[in-house]
Amino acid sequence: MSPDRQAMLFGLGAVAMWSTVATAFKVALGYMSPLTLMWIASLVSWALIGVLVARQGLLGQALRHGWRTAAWAGLMNPVAYYLVLFGAYDRLPGQEAMALNYTWALAMAFLAVPLLGQRLTRIDVLAGLIAYGGVWVIATRGAVFDVAFADPLGVGMALASTLLWALYWLLNARDHRPPLVAQWQNFSVGVPVLTGLLLAGPGIAWHGWTALGAGIYVGLFEMGIAFVLWQLAVHRVSRTAKVSNLIFLSPPVSLLLLHLVVGEPILPSTLVGLVLILGGLGLQQWQKAPVPVAQS
């Protein structure tokens, strides 16, 4: 099997898993708080990635180097990002939180201007206007001329999660740690922090087997196996765009699962807003990098 074909299969596997997590979030949050879900999922992901790090012979390196970066990176991801994201899912219908979260790629493009000195193209600006028009449709649930959002805090948390995610990856642009090592170290920082927050707040309590299963599922697939598959896809493919475009398959599947499993009615405003968001993302990816003068 060619490397590109392997990459596509790994990418499809990751996208298939990510398509289920919005449903898993809503199921789990029906039994427990965002903090409790985050703690269970982080423990599972930390253990899974730790096993992979050890099997690849990277444990010595992980224990000796990289902790200065992990000290702040772990507070951003998993702690801050997932707590804000789960808070959004706790307040909003899963379909709305999922759709709003997809604007992180645009947030990254805009944040790269002050942080990395990059310039926005006209296509970037147009893509942003289209996608954030979709955000407005979803936030107002179709009442686009009414500024009274159905849940302004939930919408704010969903958009804040995109800023945190984009900021995390931009700040990690110079992170030379191997991806698995970085992920395990970040969770090694995050798990004690989450444990302390849980003990200082609601405490550790039993919420039933369904809740535990949902938390384990989120840890395995959203934060663990899907991450590994996506890394394998990106490192094997000849052109990143071949696998990055696969992410557009996830939202429709997520909507269908939320409807069938959670019982959420699919709102017309979500469909319209999601089309605009994906259209903006597609337009941003469609633009070509400038061709050097010598190659013109």
XYZ file of N, CA and C in Angstrom, residues 87-178:
276
model
N -17.541 23.302 28.548
C -18.504 24.260 29.082
C -19.471 24.730 28.012
N -18.968 24.934 26.788
C -19.832 25.324 25.676
C -20.816 24.209 25.336
N -20.325 22.985 25.293
C -21.208 21.845 24.998
C -22.241 21.648 26.099
N -21.892 22.007 27.323
C -22.822 21.857 28.433
C -23.975 22.848 28.335
N -23.740 24.002 27.702
C -24.744 25.054 27.640
C -25.513 25.079 26.317
N -24.856 24.687 25.233
C -25.456 24.788 23.912
C -25.897 23.423 23.396
N -26.820 23.380 22.427
C -27.035 22.135 21.695
C -25.722 21.685 21.062
N -25.500 20.376 21.034
C -24.241 19.859 20.506
C -23.947 20.339 19.103
N -25.000 20.447 18.272
C -24.802 20.864 16.881
C -24.250 22.285 16.801
N -24.680 23.170 17.694
C -24.204 24.547 17.664
C -22.764 24.638 18.160
N -22.457 23.977 19.267
C -21.093 24.003 19.791
C -20.122 23.399 18.789
N -20.528 22.299 18.150
C -19.669 21.649 17.159
C -19.396 22.567 15.978
N -20.455 23.193 15.448
C -20.290 24.063 14.280
C -19.417 25.267 14.602
N -19.650 25.908 15.742
C -18.861 27.080 16.118
C -17.394 26.724 16.314
N -17.131 25.537 16.828
C -15.753 25.119 17.085
C -14.949 24.971 15.799
N -15.624 24.791 14.666
C -14.913 24.610 13.404
C -14.295 25.900 12.871
N -14.528 27.014 13.524
C -13.930 28.270 13.054
C -12.507 28.454 13.575
N -11.932 27.443 14.233
C -10.594 27.603 14.797
C -9.536 27.862 13.712
N -9.729 27.290 12.520
C -8.743 27.493 11.453
C -8.701 28.959 11.026
N -9.864 29.603 10.994
C -9.904 31.028 10.660
C -9.304 31.865 11.786
N -9.598 31.460 13.026
C -8.991 32.165 14.161
C -7.477 32.091 14.093
N -6.954 30.934 13.668
C -5.507 30.782 13.549
C -4.941 31.727 12.489
N -5.645 31.860 11.357
C -5.169 32.745 10.294
C -5.114 34.193 10.772
N -6.124 34.609 11.528
C -6.160 35.988 12.005
C -5.139 36.238 13.113
N -4.962 35.267 14.014
C -3.987 35.441 15.091
C -2.551 35.394 14.584
N -2.329 34.735 13.444
C -0.977 34.644 12.891
C -0.464 36.008 12.434
N -1.373 36.962 12.226
C -0.956 38.299 11.782
C -0.143 39.001 12.877
N -0.676 39.150 14.115
C 0.142 39.820 15.139
C 1.229 38.930 15.733
N 0.994 37.603 15.764
C 1.942 36.724 16.446
C 3.115 36.311 15.566
N 2.856 36.041 14.296
C 3.902 35.553 13.404
C 4.261 36.546 12.302
N 3.603 37.703 12.301
C 3.909 38.703 11.297
C 3.417 38.355 9.908
N 2.465 37.440 9.802
C 1.928 37.068 8.500
C 0.901 38.096 8.034
N 0.608 38.065 6.742
C -0.362 38.993 6.169
C -1.621 38.250 5.753
N -2.736 38.920 5.908
C -3.999 38.358 5.438
C -4.185 38.688 3.958
N -4.631 37.698 3.200
C -4.973 37.942 1.811
C -6.431 38.384 1.717
N -6.830 38.842 0.549
C -8.234 39.193 0.353
C -9.128 37.972 0.519
N -8.599 36.820 0.111
C -9.365 35.573 0.267
C -9.560 35.252 1.746
N -8.525 35.472 2.562
C -8.640 35.244 4.011
C -9.753 36.105 4.607
N -9.769 37.376 4.209
C -10.785 38.300 4.738
C -12.178 37.877 4.286
N -12.321 37.534 2.999
C -13.620 37.101 2.483
C -14.075 35.810 3.161
N -13.134 34.864 3.330
C -13.464 33.600 3.997
C -13.917 33.853 5.431
N -13.245 34.790 6.109
C -13.629 35.126 7.475
C -15.014 35.730 7.547
N -15.329 36.630 6.616
C -16.659 37.247 6.604
C -17.747 36.199 6.376
N -17.495 35.270 5.461
C -18.488 34.226 5.178
C -18.669 33.319 6.385
N -17.544 32.832 6.933
C -17.621 31.875 8.041
C -18.216 32.505 9.291
N -17.790 33.719 9.628
C -18.323 34.346 10.828
C -19.747 34.858 10.619
N -20.145 35.000 9.342
C -21.571 35.189 9.067
C -22.349 33.956 9.484
N -21.762 32.775 9.235
C -22.374 31.534 9.694
C -22.454 31.453 11.206
N -21.403 31.951 11.873
C -21.424 31.992 13.338
C -22.595 32.838 13.821
N -22.815 33.979 13.168
C -23.911 34.861 13.561
C -25.267 34.180 13.372
N -25.418 33.453 12.279
C -26.675 32.739 12.025
C -26.935 31.715 13.120
N -25.896 30.984 13.492
C -26.051 29.949 14.530
C -26.300 30.590 15.892
N -25.536 31.640 16.212
C -25.659 32.277 17.525
C -27.037 32.885 17.734
N -27.628 33.430 16.656
C -28.952 34.052 16.768
C -30.073 33.067 16.445
N -29.693 31.820 16.114
C -30.648 30.768 15.723
C -31.581 31.242 14.606
N -30.981 31.907 13.642
C -31.709 32.328 12.458
C -32.282 33.723 12.523
N -32.377 34.303 13.701
C -32.900 35.668 13.838
C -31.737 36.637 13.663
N -31.250 36.762 12.418
C -29.982 37.446 12.166
C -30.035 38.947 12.447
N -31.227 39.525 12.507
C -31.339 40.958 12.790
C -31.628 41.230 14.261
N -31.531 40.173 15.085
C -31.774 40.288 16.521
C -30.469 40.006 17.247
N -29.974 40.950 18.008
C -28.690 40.765 18.688
C -28.833 40.023 20.015
N -30.041 39.592 20.358
C -30.249 38.854 21.608
C -29.957 37.375 21.358
N -28.734 36.946 21.689
C -28.357 35.550 21.495
C -29.134 34.659 22.458
N -29.401 33.421 22.010
C -30.122 32.475 22.859
C -29.315 32.142 24.117
N -27.997 31.991 23.973
C -27.123 31.717 25.122
C -25.786 32.406 24.853
N -25.675 33.689 25.173
C -24.437 34.416 24.854
C -23.203 33.836 25.518
N -23.334 33.323 26.756
C -22.172 32.744 27.441
C -21.715 31.475 26.720
N -22.670 30.635 26.333
C -22.314 29.407 25.617
C -21.643 29.701 24.296
N -22.181 30.678 23.551
C -21.577 31.076 22.276
C -20.183 31.642 22.516
N -20.048 32.474 23.553
C -18.745 33.048 23.874
C -17.723 31.978 24.227
N -18.148 30.963 24.967
C -17.228 29.880 25.333
C -16.811 29.078 24.106
N -17.754 28.817 23.200
C -17.423 28.067 21.987
C -16.403 28.826 21.149
N -16.595 30.134 20.997
C -15.650 30.939 20.222
C -14.321 31.100 20.957
N -14.381 31.198 22.285
C -13.139 31.284 23.062
C -12.312 30.010 22.908
N -12.983 28.867 22.792
C -12.250 27.602 22.611
C -11.479 27.610 21.292
N -12.056 28.239 20.251
C -11.339 28.304 18.970
C -10.098 29.182 19.093
N -10.201 30.268 19.862
C -9.044 31.140 20.062
C -7.946 30.425 20.847
N -8.344 29.683 21.876
C -7.366 28.941 22.677
C -6.658 27.883 21.837
N -7.435 27.166 21.024
C -6.862 26.094 20.189
C -5.896 26.680 19.164
N -6.332 27.749 18.493
C -5.476 28.378 17.492
C -4.220 28.967 18.138
N -4.387 29.628 19.283
C -3.254 30.230 19.975
C -2.267 29.160 20.431
N -2.789 28.027 20.894
C -1.931 26.927 21.338
C -1.025 26.453 20.198
N -1.614 26.234 19.022
C -0.816 25.712 17.906
C 0.137 26.757 17.354
N -0.248 28.024 17.366
C 0.657 29.066 16.902
C 1.857 29.217 17.836
N 1.613 29.162 19.135
C 2.705 29.269 20.100
C 3.602 28.040 20.079
N 3.050 26.920 19.584
C 3.833 25.683 19.505
C 4.543 25.528 18.166
N 4.522 26.582 17.345
C 5.145 26.490 16.022
C 6.643 26.158 16.128
N 7.265 26.558 17.231
C 8.699 26.292 17.411
C 8.949 25.194 18.445
N 7.921 24.417 18.727
C 8.063 23.302 19.676
C 8.702 22.118 18.958
N 9.907 21.748 19.377
C 10.645 20.678 18.705
C 10.446 19.315 19.366
N 9.558 19.222 20.324
C 9.306 17.932 20.957
C 8.584 16.995 19.983
N 8.884 15.689 19.989
C 8.095 14.745 19.181
C 6.626 14.847 19.592
